[in-house]
Short mmCIF file of C-alpha atoms in Angstrom, two decimals:
data_model
loop_
_atom_site.label_atom_id
_atom_site.label_comp_id
_atom_site.label_asym_id
_atom_site.label_seq_id
_atom_site.Cartn_x
_atom_site.Cartn_y
_atom_site.Cartn_z
CA GLY A 2 4.17 -11.55 -12.71
CA ALA A 3 1.52 -9.97 -10.39
CA VAL A 4 0.79 -6.96 -12.35
CA VAL A 5 -2.16 -4.58 -11.37
CA SER A 6 -3.35 -2.00 -13.83
CA GLN A 7 -5.11 1.00 -12.71
CA HIS A 8 -6.80 3.35 -15.00
CA PRO A 9 -7.14 6.41 -15.46
CA SER A 10 -4.02 7.60 -13.99
CA ARG A 11 -5.20 11.20 -13.68
CA VAL A 12 -8.45 12.86 -13.77
CA ILE A 13 -9.51 16.27 -13.71
CA CYS A 14 -13.16 17.08 -13.73
CA LYS A 15 -15.88 19.56 -12.40
CA SER A 16 -17.65 19.40 -9.08
CA GLY A 17 -20.72 17.16 -9.26
CA THR A 18 -19.25 14.69 -11.88
CA SER A 19 -19.06 10.96 -10.95
CA VAL A 20 -15.76 9.37 -11.81
CA LYS A 21 -15.05 5.77 -12.49
CA ILE A 22 -11.58 4.07 -11.56
CA GLU A 23 -10.71 0.73 -12.90
CA CYS A 24 -8.34 -1.86 -11.36
CA ARG A 25 -7.39 -4.97 -13.11
CA SER A 26 -5.13 -7.79 -12.23
CA LEU A 27 -3.65 -8.62 -15.57
CA ASP A 28 -1.89 -11.80 -15.07
CA PHE A 29 -3.70 -13.50 -12.12
CA GLN A 30 -7.32 -13.71 -10.74
CA ALA A 31 -7.67 -11.73 -7.64
CA THR A 32 -9.89 -13.10 -4.94
CA THR A 33 -9.71 -9.93 -3.02
CA MET A 34 -9.10 -6.33 -4.17
CA PHE A 35 -8.65 -3.31 -1.88
CA TRP A 36 -9.26 0.24 -2.48
CA TYR A 37 -6.97 2.94 -0.62
CA ARG A 38 -6.88 6.63 -0.29
CA GLN A 39 -3.62 8.62 0.12
CA PHE A 40 -3.49 12.33 1.13
CA PRO A 41 -0.12 14.15 0.49
CA LYS A 42 2.51 13.03 2.69
CA GLN A 43 0.33 10.74 4.58
CA SER A 44 0.01 6.88 4.56
CA LEU A 45 -2.61 4.72 2.75
CA MET A 46 -5.89 4.68 4.37
CA LEU A 47 -8.10 1.55 3.61
CA MET A 48 -11.47 2.63 2.15
CA ALA A 49 -12.88 -0.76 1.39
CA THR A 50 -12.35 -4.57 0.82
CA SER A 51 -13.82 -6.16 -2.21
CA ASN A 52 -14.29 -9.82 -2.83
CA GLU A 53 -15.65 -11.02 -6.37
CA GLY A 54 -19.36 -11.43 -6.65
CA SER A 55 -20.11 -9.96 -2.96
CA LYS A 56 -20.63 -6.67 -1.61
CA ALA A 57 -17.74 -4.68 -0.59
CA THR A 58 -16.80 -4.17 3.01
CA TYR A 59 -16.28 -0.61 3.86
CA GLU A 60 -14.18 0.88 6.53
CA GLN A 61 -15.84 3.19 9.11
CA GLY A 62 -16.29 6.61 8.15
CA VAL A 63 -16.34 5.72 4.28
CA GLU A 64 -19.57 6.47 2.80
CA LYS A 65 -20.62 3.39 0.66
CA ASP A 66 -23.19 5.62 -1.42
CA LYS A 67 -20.33 8.15 -2.27
CA PHE A 68 -17.69 5.40 -3.10
CA LEU A 69 -19.56 2.69 -5.15
CA ILE A 70 -17.39 -0.36 -5.56
CA ASN A 71 -18.11 -3.18 -7.90
CA HIS A 72 -16.11 -6.42 -8.22
CA ALA A 73 -17.78 -8.22 -11.13
CA SER A 74 -14.98 -10.44 -11.93
CA LEU A 75 -11.90 -12.03 -10.72
CA THR A 76 -9.79 -9.44 -12.61
CA LEU A 77 -11.65 -6.32 -12.41
CA SER A 78 -12.98 -4.10 -9.64
CA THR A 79 -14.20 -0.49 -10.36
CA LEU A 80 -14.48 2.45 -7.79
CA THR A 81 -17.06 5.05 -8.69
CA VAL A 82 -16.80 8.36 -6.73
CA THR A 83 -20.35 9.88 -7.17
CA SER A 84 -21.09 13.40 -7.24
CA ALA A 85 -17.52 14.24 -6.72
CA HIS A 86 -16.60 17.38 -4.71
CA PRO A 87 -13.22 19.16 -4.09
CA GLU A 88 -12.88 17.38 -0.82
CA ASP A 89 -12.70 14.25 -2.68
CA SER A 90 -9.53 15.18 -4.48
CA SER A 91 -6.83 12.70 -3.45
CA PHE A 92 -4.78 9.83 -4.77
CA TYR A 93 -6.78 6.42 -5.00
CA ILE A 94 -4.67 3.31 -5.09
CA CYS A 95 -6.10 -0.30 -5.66
CA SER A 96 -4.52 -3.51 -4.71
CA ALA A 97 -5.22 -7.16 -5.58
CA ARG A 98 -4.31 -10.52 -3.87
CA VAL A 99 -4.79 -14.06 -4.43
CA GLY A 100 -5.45 -15.97 -1.21
CA ASP A 101 -3.01 -15.27 1.46
CA GLN A 102 -0.36 -13.92 -0.91
CA PRO A 103 1.08 -10.34 -0.72
CA GLN A 104 -0.93 -7.55 -2.17
CA HIS A 105 0.16 -5.97 -5.44
CA PHE A 106 -0.82 -2.42 -6.06
CA GLY A 107 -1.77 -0.38 -9.11
CA ASP A 108 -0.03 2.79 -10.00
CA GLY A 109 -2.99 4.96 -8.51
CA THR A 110 -5.19 7.53 -9.85
CA ARG A 111 -4.96 11.11 -9.19
CA LEU A 112 -8.37 12.75 -8.96
CA SER A 113 -8.71 16.49 -8.82
CA ILE A 114 -11.88 18.00 -8.58
CA LEU A 115 -12.49 21.62 -9.48
CA GLY B 16 -3.77 -0.40 19.16
CA GLU B 17 -3.00 -0.81 15.48
CA ASP B 18 -0.30 1.71 15.08
CA VAL B 19 2.72 1.12 12.81
CA GLU B 20 5.37 3.75 13.34
CA GLN B 21 8.26 4.70 11.22
CA SER B 22 10.59 7.71 11.12
CA LEU B 23 9.77 10.21 8.54
CA PHE B 24 12.99 10.95 6.83
CA LEU B 25 16.29 9.44 6.22
CA SER B 26 19.19 11.00 4.08
CA VAL B 27 22.14 9.10 2.94
CA ARG B 28 25.04 9.47 0.45
CA GLU B 29 25.31 7.34 -2.57
CA GLY B 30 27.14 4.00 -1.75
CA ASP B 31 26.42 3.85 1.82
CA SER B 32 23.81 1.70 3.66
CA SER B 33 20.44 2.73 4.72
CA VAL B 34 18.40 1.44 7.45
CA ILE B 35 14.87 2.08 7.70
CA ASN B 36 13.13 1.04 11.15
CA CYS B 37 9.65 0.39 11.72
CA THR B 38 7.69 -0.72 15.08
CA TYR B 39 4.41 -2.28 15.28
CA THR B 40 2.05 -3.01 18.04
CA ASP B 41 0.22 -6.16 17.21
CA SER B 42 1.91 -9.40 18.28
CA SER B 43 -0.55 -11.30 16.22
CA SER B 44 0.93 -10.04 13.01
CA THR B 45 1.76 -12.97 10.84
CA TYR B 46 3.36 -11.03 7.76
CA LEU B 47 5.38 -7.95 7.71
CA TYR B 48 5.94 -6.06 4.51
CA TRP B 49 8.22 -3.44 2.98
CA TYR B 50 6.88 -1.42 0.01
CA LYS B 51 8.37 1.34 -2.05
CA GLN B 52 6.64 4.32 -3.49
CA GLU B 53 8.04 6.72 -6.09
CA PRO B 54 6.63 10.02 -6.68
CA GLY B 55 3.11 9.82 -8.20
CA ALA B 56 3.14 6.07 -8.43
CA GLY B 57 1.51 3.15 -6.71
CA LEU B 58 3.34 0.74 -4.17
CA GLN B 59 5.85 -1.69 -5.17
CA LEU B 60 6.35 -4.82 -3.03
CA LEU B 61 10.00 -4.91 -2.26
CA THR B 62 9.92 -7.85 0.38
CA TYR B 63 8.14 -9.40 3.26
CA ILE B 64 9.01 -11.68 6.15
CA PHE B 65 6.90 -14.29 7.93
CA SER B 66 6.61 -13.71 11.77
CA ASN B 67 8.63 -16.93 12.57
CA MET B 68 11.71 -15.53 10.62
CA ASP B 69 14.52 -13.36 12.13
CA MET B 70 16.13 -12.34 9.03
CA LYS B 71 15.56 -12.30 5.19
CA GLN B 72 17.90 -11.33 2.44
CA ASP B 73 17.27 -10.66 -0.98
CA GLN B 74 20.05 -9.01 -3.21
CA ARG B 75 20.70 -5.50 -1.60
CA LEU B 76 17.75 -5.95 0.69
CA THR B 77 18.07 -7.20 4.10
CA VAL B 78 15.09 -7.61 6.56
CA LEU B 79 15.34 -8.01 10.34
CA LEU B 80 12.56 -8.92 12.66
CA ASN B 81 12.68 -8.63 16.31
CA LYS B 82 9.40 -10.08 17.36
CA LYS B 83 9.93 -9.57 21.14
CA ASP B 84 10.40 -5.65 20.54
CA LYS B 85 7.90 -5.73 17.51
CA HIS B 86 10.74 -4.04 15.59
CA LEU B 87 11.10 -4.51 11.87
CA SER B 88 14.09 -3.03 9.87
CA LEU B 89 14.93 -2.68 6.23
CA ARG B 90 18.70 -2.36 5.35
CA ILE B 91 19.46 -1.37 1.75
CA ALA B 92 23.01 -2.06 0.82
CA ASP B 93 25.00 0.23 -1.47
CA THR B 94 22.10 2.66 -1.81
CA GLN B 95 21.71 4.28 -5.08
CA THR B 96 20.06 7.55 -6.18
CA GLY B 97 17.21 5.26 -7.70
CA ASP B 98 16.48 4.07 -4.17
CA SER B 99 15.18 7.60 -3.33
CA ALA B 100 11.46 6.89 -2.47
CA ILE B 101 8.94 6.56 0.37
CA TYR B 102 9.25 3.25 2.06
CA PHE B 103 6.32 1.83 3.84
CA CYS B 104 6.07 -0.71 6.47
CA ALA B 105 3.04 -2.79 6.80
CA GLU B 106 1.74 -5.60 8.97
CA LYS B 107 -1.04 -8.10 8.26
CA LYS B 108 -2.65 -9.43 11.48
CA ASP B 109 -3.58 -12.89 10.91
CA GLN B 110 -3.87 -15.53 8.00
CA ALA B 111 -7.67 -14.78 8.03
CA GLY B 112 -7.11 -11.04 8.09
CA THR B 113 -7.42 -9.05 4.88
CA ALA B 114 -6.33 -5.63 5.24
CA LEU B 115 -2.75 -4.26 5.63
CA ILE B 116 -2.01 -1.57 8.37
CA PHE B 117 0.60 0.78 7.05
CA GLY B 118 2.99 3.01 8.74
CA LYS B 119 3.09 6.70 7.51
CA GLY B 120 6.25 5.98 5.39
CA THR B 121 9.87 6.95 5.41
CA THR B 122 11.23 9.31 2.71
CA LEU B 123 14.67 8.21 1.78
CA SER B 124 16.74 10.68 0.28
CA VAL B 125 19.91 9.64 -1.64
CA SER B 126 22.64 12.35 -2.56
CA SER B 127 25.35 11.44 -4.92
#
C-alpha cells in the first residue's frame, strides 16, 4: 500500500518551455502533498506544501509564479515549471501523506532544460 | 536551528553490519524517519520511530534513539550489496507540523 506515482520520470526540453509534473497517490487519499527539489549529492529541499482544495504554501525563496502547484483532488497534485531555464534543471520529487502518517515519495522527475 | 547532520559516506563489506548515525537539533521532534534512495529514484520509507521510543527493530533494521543527545542511528544487519544507496535521516517537528527536515544523506557502499 501507500504508492505514489510521479510522471514523467524524465523530461528534456528547450529553454522557455513550461513543464508539468504529476503526482498521484494510487491507493490512498492524500490530505497533503509536498514538492521537493534535489540537487546532485544534496539533500531534499522542500519547495511547497499542498493541501487539496487550497492554495499551496511555498517555502521562502521559491517563486510561486515560477512553480505553479495545483492540488485539484485528494489523489492528484501537479507542479508546473513555467518558462523553464537551465538553472531549473534538477530532480523534482513529490510526496503524499494522510493525516499524521509518514510521507510516501514518488520516484522523482529528472528535468533537464537545454 | 533546524539542522539534521549525517556523515556523508560509509563503506562496509557484504555480511557486516552497517551503522548510520544522525544528529538533530530540535527537541520537539515527534517522529524521526529513515529513508533510502537508490540512484535516480525517489525516497523509500524504511522505518520511523516515535520520540517516546528508544529502540525499534524491523527485520534487519534496528533504530536507536537517544533523545537526550538528539542522536538517531540505523543499524543494518548482514548488509547486502542491494543495500548500497543513500540513506536520509529526517525529523518532523510536531504533530501539527507538516514538513520533514532532511539530513544531507549518507552514501552506503557495500563491497562483496
